[in-house]
Coordinates of C-alpha atoms and ligand atoms in Angstrom, one line a residue:
X1198 CA 7.1 33.1 6.9
X1199 CA 7.3 30.7 4.1
X1200 CA 4.1 30.4 1.6
X1201 CA 1.9 27.3 1.9
X1202 CA 2.8 24.1 -0.5
X1203 CA 0.6 24.2 -3.2
X1204 CA -1.1 20.5 -3.7
X1205 CA -3.2 18.7 -6.3
X1206 CA -5.0 15.3 -6.3
X1207 CA -5.0 13.0 -9.4
X1208 CA -8.2 10.9 -8.6
X1209 CA -11.5 11.5 -7.4
X1210 CA -12.7 7.6 -6.0
X1211 CA -12.6 6.8 -2.5
X1212 CA -8.3 6.9 -2.3
X1213 CA -8.4 10.6 -4.0
X1214 CA -11.0 11.8 -1.4
X1215 CA -8.8 10.4 1.4
X1216 CA -6.1 12.6 0.4
X1217 CA -8.0 15.5 -0.5
X1218 CA -9.5 15.8 3.4
X1219 CA -5.5 14.9 4.2
X1220 CA -4.3 18.0 2.6
X1221 CA -7.4 20.1 3.7
X1222 CA -6.5 19.2 7.7
X1223 CA -2.5 19.5 7.1
X1224 CA -0.4 22.2 8.3
X1225 CA 1.6 24.4 5.8
X1226 CA -0.3 23.5 2.6
X1227 CA -3.4 24.3 0.0
X1228 CA -5.2 22.0 -1.9
X1229 CA -5.5 23.8 -5.1
X1230 CA -5.9 21.7 -7.8
X1231 CA -7.9 18.2 -8.6
X1232 CA -7.8 16.2 -12.0
X1233 CA -10.2 12.8 -12.4
X1234 CA -12.3 11.8 -15.5
X1235 CA -16.2 12.2 -14.1
X1236 CA -17.4 15.5 -14.6
X1237 CA -20.2 15.3 -11.7
X1238 CA -17.6 14.4 -8.7
X1239 CA -14.6 16.9 -10.3
X1240 CA -17.2 19.8 -9.8
X1241 CA -19.0 18.3 -6.4
X1242 CA -15.5 17.9 -4.8
X1243 CA -13.9 21.0 -6.7
X1244 CA -16.6 23.2 -4.6
X1245 CA -16.6 21.1 -1.6
X1246 CA -12.6 22.0 -1.5
X1247 CA -12.8 25.2 -2.5
X1248 CA -10.3 24.3 -5.8
X1249 CA -9.5 26.1 -8.0
X1250 CA -7.6 24.1 -10.9
X1251 CA -9.8 21.3 -12.0
X1252 CA -8.8 19.2 -15.1
X1253 CA -10.3 16.2 -16.6
X1254 CA -6.6 14.7 -17.6
X1255 CA -3.5 14.8 -14.8
X1256 CA -1.2 16.1 -17.7
X1257 CA -3.0 19.2 -18.0
X1258 CA -3.1 19.6 -13.7
X1259 CA 0.8 19.2 -13.7
X1260 CA 1.2 21.7 -16.8
X1261 CA -1.1 24.5 -15.1
X1262 CA -1.7 24.3 -11.2
X1263 CA 1.9 25.1 -9.9
X1264 CA 1.9 22.2 -7.6
X1265 CA 4.5 21.6 -5.4
X1266 CA 3.3 18.3 -4.1
X1267 CA 0.8 15.7 -6.3
X1268 CA -1.2 12.7 -4.9
X1269 CA -1.6 9.9 -7.4
X1270 CA -4.9 7.8 -6.5
X1271 CA -5.9 6.3 -9.9
X1272 CA -5.4 2.8 -11.0
X1273 CA -1.7 1.3 -10.4
X1274 CA -1.1 1.7 -14.4
X1275 CA -1.0 5.3 -14.5
X1276 CA 1.3 5.4 -11.3
X1277 CA 4.4 5.4 -12.8
X1278 CA 3.3 8.1 -15.8
X1279 CA 2.2 10.3 -13.2
X1280 CA 4.5 10.1 -10.4
X1281 CA 7.5 10.1 -12.9
X1282 CA 5.9 13.5 -15.3
X1283 CA 5.3 15.1 -11.7
X1284 CA 8.9 14.4 -10.7
X1285 CA 10.0 15.5 -13.9
X1286 CA 8.2 18.4 -13.4
X1287 CA 9.8 18.9 -10.5
X1288 CA 6.3 17.7 -8.2
X1289 CA 7.1 16.0 -5.2
X1290 CA 4.9 13.0 -5.6
X1291 CA 2.5 10.6 -2.6
X1292 CA 1.5 7.8 -4.7
X1293 CA -1.2 5.2 -3.8
X1294 CA -0.1 1.6 -3.2
X1295 CA 0.6 -0.8 -4.9
X1296 CA 3.5 1.4 -5.9
X1297 CA 3.2 0.6 -9.7
X1298 CA 2.3 -2.1 -12.0
X1299 CA 5.6 -3.8 -11.4
X1300 CA 8.8 -3.7 -10.0
X1301 CA 10.4 -2.5 -13.1
X1302 CA 8.2 0.5 -13.2
X1303 CA 8.2 1.4 -9.2
X1304 CA 12.0 1.3 -10.1
X1305 CA 12.0 4.0 -12.7
X1306 CA 10.1 6.5 -10.0
X1307 CA 12.6 5.7 -7.6
X1308 CA 15.4 6.7 -10.5
X1309 CA 13.0 10.1 -11.6
X1310 CA 12.7 10.8 -7.6
X1311 CA 16.4 10.5 -7.5
X1312 CA 17.4 12.0 -10.6
X1313 CA 15.1 15.2 -9.5
X1314 CA 15.9 15.5 -6.3
X1315 CA 12.4 14.8 -4.8
X1316 CA 10.3 13.3 -2.6
X1317 CA 8.5 10.1 -3.5
X1318 CA 6.3 8.7 -0.9
X1319 CA 3.7 5.3 -1.0
X1320 CA 0.8 5.6 0.9
X1321 CA 0.9 2.6 3.4
X1322 CA -1.8 4.2 5.6
X1323 CA -2.6 0.8 7.8
X1324 CA 0.9 1.0 9.3
X1325 CA -0.3 4.0 10.8
X1326 CA -3.3 1.5 13.0
X1327 CA -2.8 2.1 16.5
X1328 CA -2.3 -1.5 17.2
X1329 CA 0.6 -1.4 14.7
X1330 CA 2.2 1.6 16.4
X1331 CA 2.0 -0.1 20.1
X1332 CA 3.1 -3.3 18.7
X1333 CA 6.2 -1.1 17.3
X1334 CA 6.6 0.7 20.7
X1335 CA 6.9 -3.1 22.3
X1336 CA 9.4 -4.3 19.7
X1337 CA 11.4 -1.7 19.8
X1338 CA 11.7 -1.9 23.6
X1339 CA 12.8 -5.3 23.4
X1340 CA 10.3 -6.8 25.0
X1341 CA 9.2 -9.3 22.3
X1342 CA 13.1 -10.1 21.5
X1343 CA 13.8 -10.7 17.7
X1344 CA 11.0 -11.5 15.6
X1345 CA 12.0 -14.8 13.8
X1346 CA 9.0 -16.0 12.7
X1347 CA 5.6 -14.2 11.3
X1348 CA 2.1 -14.3 9.8
X1349 CA 0.1 -11.5 7.8
X1350 CA -3.0 -12.1 6.1
X1351 CA -5.9 -10.3 4.8
X1352 CA -8.6 -12.8 3.6
X1353 CA -11.7 -11.2 2.2
X1354 CA -14.6 -13.8 2.0
X1355 CA -16.8 -11.7 -0.8
X1356 CA -14.7 -8.5 -1.5
X1357 CA -13.9 -8.6 -5.6
X1358 CA -14.0 -5.1 -5.8
X1359 CA -15.3 -2.5 -8.3
X1360 CA -13.7 0.9 -9.1
X1361 CA -14.0 3.5 -12.1
X1362 CA -14.7 0.9 -15.3
X1363 CA -14.4 -2.3 -12.9
X1364 CA -10.0 -1.9 -13.4
X1365 CA -9.6 -3.8 -10.4
X1366 CA -9.8 -7.0 -11.9
X1367 CA -8.4 -6.5 -15.3
X1368 CA -4.5 -7.2 -15.4
X1369 CA -3.3 -4.1 -17.7
X1370 CA -4.7 -1.9 -15.3
X1371 CA -4.3 -3.3 -11.6
X1372 CA -1.3 -5.3 -12.3
X1373 CA -2.9 -7.9 -9.9
X1374 CA -5.4 -8.8 -7.3
X1375 CA -5.8 -9.1 -3.9
X1376 CA -1.9 -9.4 -3.5
X1377 CA -1.4 -6.0 -5.1
X1378 CA -4.7 -4.4 -3.5
X1379 CA -5.0 -5.8 0.1
X1380 CA -1.6 -8.1 0.7
X1381 CA 0.6 -5.4 0.0
X1382 CA -0.7 -4.0 3.2
X1383 CA -0.1 -6.7 5.4
X1384 CA 3.4 -7.4 3.4
X1385 CA 4.2 -3.8 4.4
X1386 CA 3.1 -4.0 8.0
X1387 CA 4.7 -7.3 8.5
X1388 CA 8.3 -6.1 7.6
X1389 CA 7.8 -3.0 9.1
X1390 CA 7.3 -4.7 12.1
X1391 CA 10.1 -7.6 11.7
X1392 CA 12.5 -4.6 11.3
X1393 CA 13.1 -4.2 7.8
X1394 CA 14.8 -7.7 7.3
X1395 CA 16.0 -8.1 3.9
X1396 CA 14.2 -10.5 1.5
X1397 CA 16.3 -13.3 0.5
X1398 CA 14.0 -15.6 -1.1
X1399 CA 9.9 -16.4 -2.1
X1400 CA 7.7 -19.4 -2.9
X1401 CA 4.2 -18.7 -3.6
X1402 CA 1.0 -19.5 -5.3
X1403 CA -1.6 -17.7 -7.1
X1404 CA -5.8 -19.2 -6.9
X1405 CA -8.5 -17.8 -9.1
X1406 CA -11.1 -20.1 -8.1
X1407 CA -14.2 -17.8 -7.7
X1408 CA -13.7 -14.5 -9.9
X1409 CA -13.7 -15.9 -13.2
X1410 CA -17.3 -17.5 -12.2
X1411 CA -18.6 -14.1 -11.4
X1412 CA -18.3 -14.9 -7.7
X1413 CA -17.1 -12.9 -4.9
X1414 CA -17.9 -9.2 -5.7
X1415 CA -17.8 -6.8 -2.7
X1416 CA -19.5 -3.6 -2.4
X1417 CA -15.7 -1.0 -2.6
X1418 CA -16.5 0.9 -6.0
X1419 CA -20.2 -0.4 -6.4
X1420 CA -21.7 2.7 -8.1
X1421 CA -18.8 3.7 -9.8
X1422 CA -19.2 4.6 -13.4
X1423 CA -18.7 1.4 -15.4
X1424 CA -18.7 -0.4 -12.0
X1425 CA -21.5 -2.4 -12.8
X1426 CA -20.8 -3.8 -16.0
X1427 CA -19.2 -7.5 -16.5
X1428 CA -15.3 -7.6 -16.6
X1429 CA -13.2 -10.3 -17.4
X1430 CA -11.5 -11.6 -14.1
X1431 CA -7.6 -11.8 -15.2
X1432 CA -5.9 -11.5 -11.9
X1433 CA -5.5 -14.0 -8.7
X1434 CA -8.4 -13.9 -6.1
X1435 CA -6.3 -15.7 -3.6
X1436 CA -2.1 -15.3 -3.0
X1437 CA -0.1 -17.2 -0.4
X1438 CA 3.5 -16.7 -0.2
X1439 CA 6.3 -17.7 2.0
X1440 CA 9.1 -15.6 2.3
X1441 CA 12.5 -16.0 3.8
X1442 CA 14.6 -13.2 5.1
X1443 CA 18.4 -13.0 5.3
X1444 CA 18.7 -13.1 8.6
X1445 CA 16.9 -16.5 9.1
X1446 CA 13.3 -14.9 9.9
X1447 CA 10.4 -15.8 7.7
X1448 CA 7.1 -14.4 6.7
X1449 CA 4.1 -16.4 5.8
X1450 CA 1.4 -14.0 3.8
X1451 CA -2.0 -14.1 2.4
X1452 CA -4.8 -12.6 0.8
X1453 CA -7.8 -12.9 -0.7
X1454 CA -10.7 -11.2 -2.5
X1455 CA -12.9 -14.3 -2.5
X1456 CA -12.8 -17.6 -1.0
X1457 CA -15.2 -20.2 0.9
X1458 CA -14.4 -19.6 4.4
X1459 CA -18.0 -17.1 5.3
X1460 CA -16.2 -14.2 6.8
X1461 CA -13.2 -11.8 6.5
X1462 CA -10.0 -12.3 8.5
X1463 CA -7.2 -9.3 8.6
X1464 CA -4.0 -10.0 10.9
X1465 CA -0.9 -10.3 11.8
X1466 CA 1.2 -12.7 14.3
X1467 CA 4.6 -12.3 15.6
X1468 CA 6.5 -14.9 17.0
X1469 CA 9.4 -13.5 18.9
X1470 CA 12.5 -14.9 20.9
X1471 CA 11.6 -12.8 24.4
X1472 CA 7.2 -13.1 23.5
X1473 CA 5.1 -12.8 20.9
X1474 CA 1.8 -10.6 19.5
X1475 CA -1.5 -11.0 17.8
X1476 CA -3.2 -8.2 16.1
X1477 CA -6.7 -8.5 14.4
X1478 CA -9.3 -6.6 12.6
X1479 CA -12.0 -8.5 12.8
X1480 CA -15.4 -8.1 14.2
X1481 CA -16.2 -6.7 17.2
X1482 CA -13.4 -4.7 16.5
X1483 CA -9.8 -4.4 16.3
X1484 CA -7.7 -5.9 18.8
X1485 CA -3.5 -6.4 20.4
X1486 CA -2.7 -9.0 22.6
X1487 CA 1.2 -9.4 23.5
X1488 CA 3.0 -11.5 25.7
X1489 CA 6.4 -11.6 27.0
X1490 CA 8.5 -12.7 30.1
X1491 CA 9.6 -10.6 32.8
X1492 CA 12.0 -11.9 35.6
X1493 CA 11.7 -15.4 34.4
X1494 CA 7.4 -14.8 35.1
X1495 CA 4.8 -14.8 31.8
X1496 CA 3.1 -11.6 31.7
X1497 CA 0.5 -10.7 29.3
X1498 CA 1.1 -7.1 28.0
X1499 CA -1.7 -4.5 27.8
X1500 CA -0.1 -1.6 25.5
X1501 CA -2.1 1.7 25.7
X1502 CA -3.7 2.3 22.4
X1503 CA -2.8 5.6 20.7
X1504 CA -4.7 7.2 17.8
X1505 CA -5.6 5.4 15.2
X1506 CA -3.5 7.2 11.8
X1507 CA -4.4 7.0 8.5
X1508 CA -4.3 9.0 4.9
X1509 CA -4.5 12.0 6.8
X1510 CA -1.1 11.1 8.7
X1511 CA 0.4 9.9 5.8
X1512 CA -0.3 13.0 4.0
X1513 CA 0.9 15.3 6.9
X1514 CA 3.7 13.4 7.1
X1515 CA 4.4 13.5 3.5
X1516 CA 4.0 17.4 3.3
X1517 CA 6.6 17.5 6.1
X1518 CA 9.1 16.1 4.7
X1519 CA 8.5 18.1 1.6
X1520 CA 8.6 21.1 3.6
X1521 CA 11.7 20.3 5.6
X1522 CA 13.5 19.2 2.5
X1523 CA 14.0 15.7 3.7
X1524 CA 15.0 13.4 0.9
X1525 CA 16.9 11.1 2.6
X1526 CA 14.5 8.0 3.5
X1527 CA 12.0 9.7 1.1
X1528 CA 12.8 8.4 -2.0
X1529 CA 10.5 5.2 -2.5
X1530 CA 13.1 2.7 -2.1
X1531 CA 10.9 0.9 1.1
X1532 CA 7.9 0.5 -0.9
X1533 CA 10.2 -0.5 -4.2
X1534 CA 11.2 -3.4 -1.7
X1535 CA 7.6 -4.3 -1.5
X1536 CA 7.3 -4.0 -5.5
X1537 CA 10.2 -6.8 -5.7
X1538 CA 8.4 -9.0 -3.3
X1539 CA 4.9 -8.6 -5.1
X1540 CA 6.9 -9.3 -8.4
X1541 CA 8.8 -12.3 -6.5
X1542 CA 5.5 -13.8 -5.4
X1543 CA 3.9 -13.7 -9.2
X1544 CA 6.8 -15.0 -10.7
X1545 CA 7.3 -17.8 -7.9
X1546 CA 3.7 -18.9 -8.6
X1547 CA 3.3 -18.4 -12.6
X1548 CA 6.8 -20.8 -12.5
X1549 CA 5.9 -23.2 -9.8
X1550 CA 9.2 -22.6 -8.2
X1551 CA 11.4 -20.5 -5.5
X1552 CA 12.4 -17.2 -6.8
X1553 CA 15.6 -15.7 -4.9
X1554 CA 16.1 -11.7 -4.5
X1555 CA 19.5 -10.4 -5.5
X1556 CA 21.0 -9.2 -2.0
X1557 CA 22.1 -5.5 -3.6
X1558 CA 20.4 -2.6 -1.5
X1559 CA 17.6 -1.5 -3.4
X1560 CA 18.9 1.9 -4.0
X1561 CA 21.8 0.8 -6.2
X1562 CA 19.6 -1.9 -8.1
X1563 CA 20.6 -1.2 -11.8
X1564 CA 19.2 -4.2 -13.1
X1565 CA 16.4 -7.0 -12.6
X1566 CA 16.9 -7.7 -9.2
X1567 CA 14.5 -11.1 -9.3
X1568 CA 15.9 -14.4 -10.4
X1569 CA 14.5 -17.5 -10.7
X1570 CA 16.3 -20.4 -8.5
X1571 CA 16.1 -23.4 -10.5
X1572 CA 13.2 -25.8 -9.2
Ligands
LIG1091 N1 -4.6 2.9 1.1 C1 -5.6 2.5 0.8 O1 -6.5 2.1 1.9 C2 -6.1 2.5 -0.5 C3 -7.6 2.5 -0.2 C4 -8.3 2.1 -1.6 C5 -8.0 2.4 -2.8 N2 -6.2 2.3 -3.1 C6 -5.6 2.9 -4.3 O2 -5.6 3.8 -4.7 C7 -5.8 4.0 -5.7 C8 -7.5 4.6 -6.4 O3 -8.1 3.6 -6.2 P1 -9.9 4.4 -6.0 O4 -10.4 2.9 -5.4 O5 -9.9 5.4 -5.5 O6 -10.0 3.9 -7.7 P2 -11.2 4.7 -8.4 O7 -11.5 3.5 -9.3 O8 -12.6 5.0 -7.6 O9 -10.8 5.7 -8.9 C9 -9.8 6.3 -9.8 C10 -9.7 7.9 -10.0 O10 -8.5 7.9 -11.4 C11 -8.9 8.8 -12.3 N3 -8.2 8.7 -13.3 C12 -8.1 7.5 -14.1 N4 -7.3 7.9 -15.4 C13 -7.2 9.2 -15.0 C14 -6.3 10.2 -16.0 N5 -6.1 10.4 -17.0 N6 -5.9 11.3 -15.6 C15 -6.8 11.8 -14.2 N7 -7.5 11.0 -13.6 C16 -7.8 9.8 -14.1 C17 -10.4 8.3 -12.6 O11 -10.9 9.3 -13.2 C18 -10.9 8.3 -11.0 O12 -11.6 9.5 -10.5 C19 -5.6 2.4 -6.5 O13 -4.2 2.6 -6.6 C20 -6.1 1.9 -5.1 O14 -5.1 0.5 -5.1 C21 -6.0 2.7 -1.5

């Protein structure tokens, strides 16, 4: 019998702890190493998970712990440096979202995975929600027809996060605001449900109406070291984008950390040639409504919902792909498409212009895939 894989996690915050839990629950893997800069959680979590190797710096973890796989759960500015360092050391990588600070760094991660023959996954855990997997099954059975229009959004009312040192609202560490933080989850879910169409153009606007005035702080990350300190707000607090696909379908995407409508709203709405679906994750709880026509009669669909997946499932699937040495489809190409769209969104907003993405398949990209279309 082959030995268990040796896993490490970099980052001790909420995200890092989801990955630790995932490795503890997954078959065929042992969590043997942690890295993170906060001494107390490093000791506490190290003891809780009985982890042998504990370091302040990720470099020491990669150098000393003889890892097979590592999760990168740090601020986005470190995703590419850590992932590339690990891949070059022969370690398979599961990175948190957003993939990287920008698409150029994301592409370097994909290149490193391919050059070193290793797996690179990005944790898009929200697509594993029961409502999303049930909707995907309806679509795969043809019950909604072709999805030609979709709306997806995660609009937080008061949700500017904290995190260690308040990195979320610093551009150099986060790369952007709610689009990078929560909008990418909605983008991922929408593209997944729409059947991964190629994106042709993006037209977007971003705003910073509340964050710069110190308004709209949420609970996430509160209590982390430095999260109570005042911090410059250098990113957007609301982003909206109109995304056109080369098959003619379109997506309206929106995300906010702070806005004036007094409640959160998280949703995906799909419009298909044979029906539609509404997925919402708002109080009092998640809801999936879907419609089609059967023999000319309108029908409400009531799909059975399975269990909610999340980080544990993302970790287990990553471990299984590594164990099976299944490189095809597991070297970051799909996540790179999300990074290119995010880049195009910021570019469009900054230049007040529509941005056209090159039609080249992501895995073959050799140059900057984003070019502005003359307004
Ligand atoms: N998928 C999700 O649902 C989800 C949810 C929350 C956060 N995230 C993502 O996870 C990542 C981390 O978010 P968080 O909220 O846990 O952040 P956090 O600020 O709570 O934790 C960041 C961790 O990174 C560590 N770190 C920073 N520099 C390091 C270095 N040089 N060596 C070792 N460790 C280092 C810090 O010590 C800290 O433990 C981000 O990319 C975030 O977007 C994803």
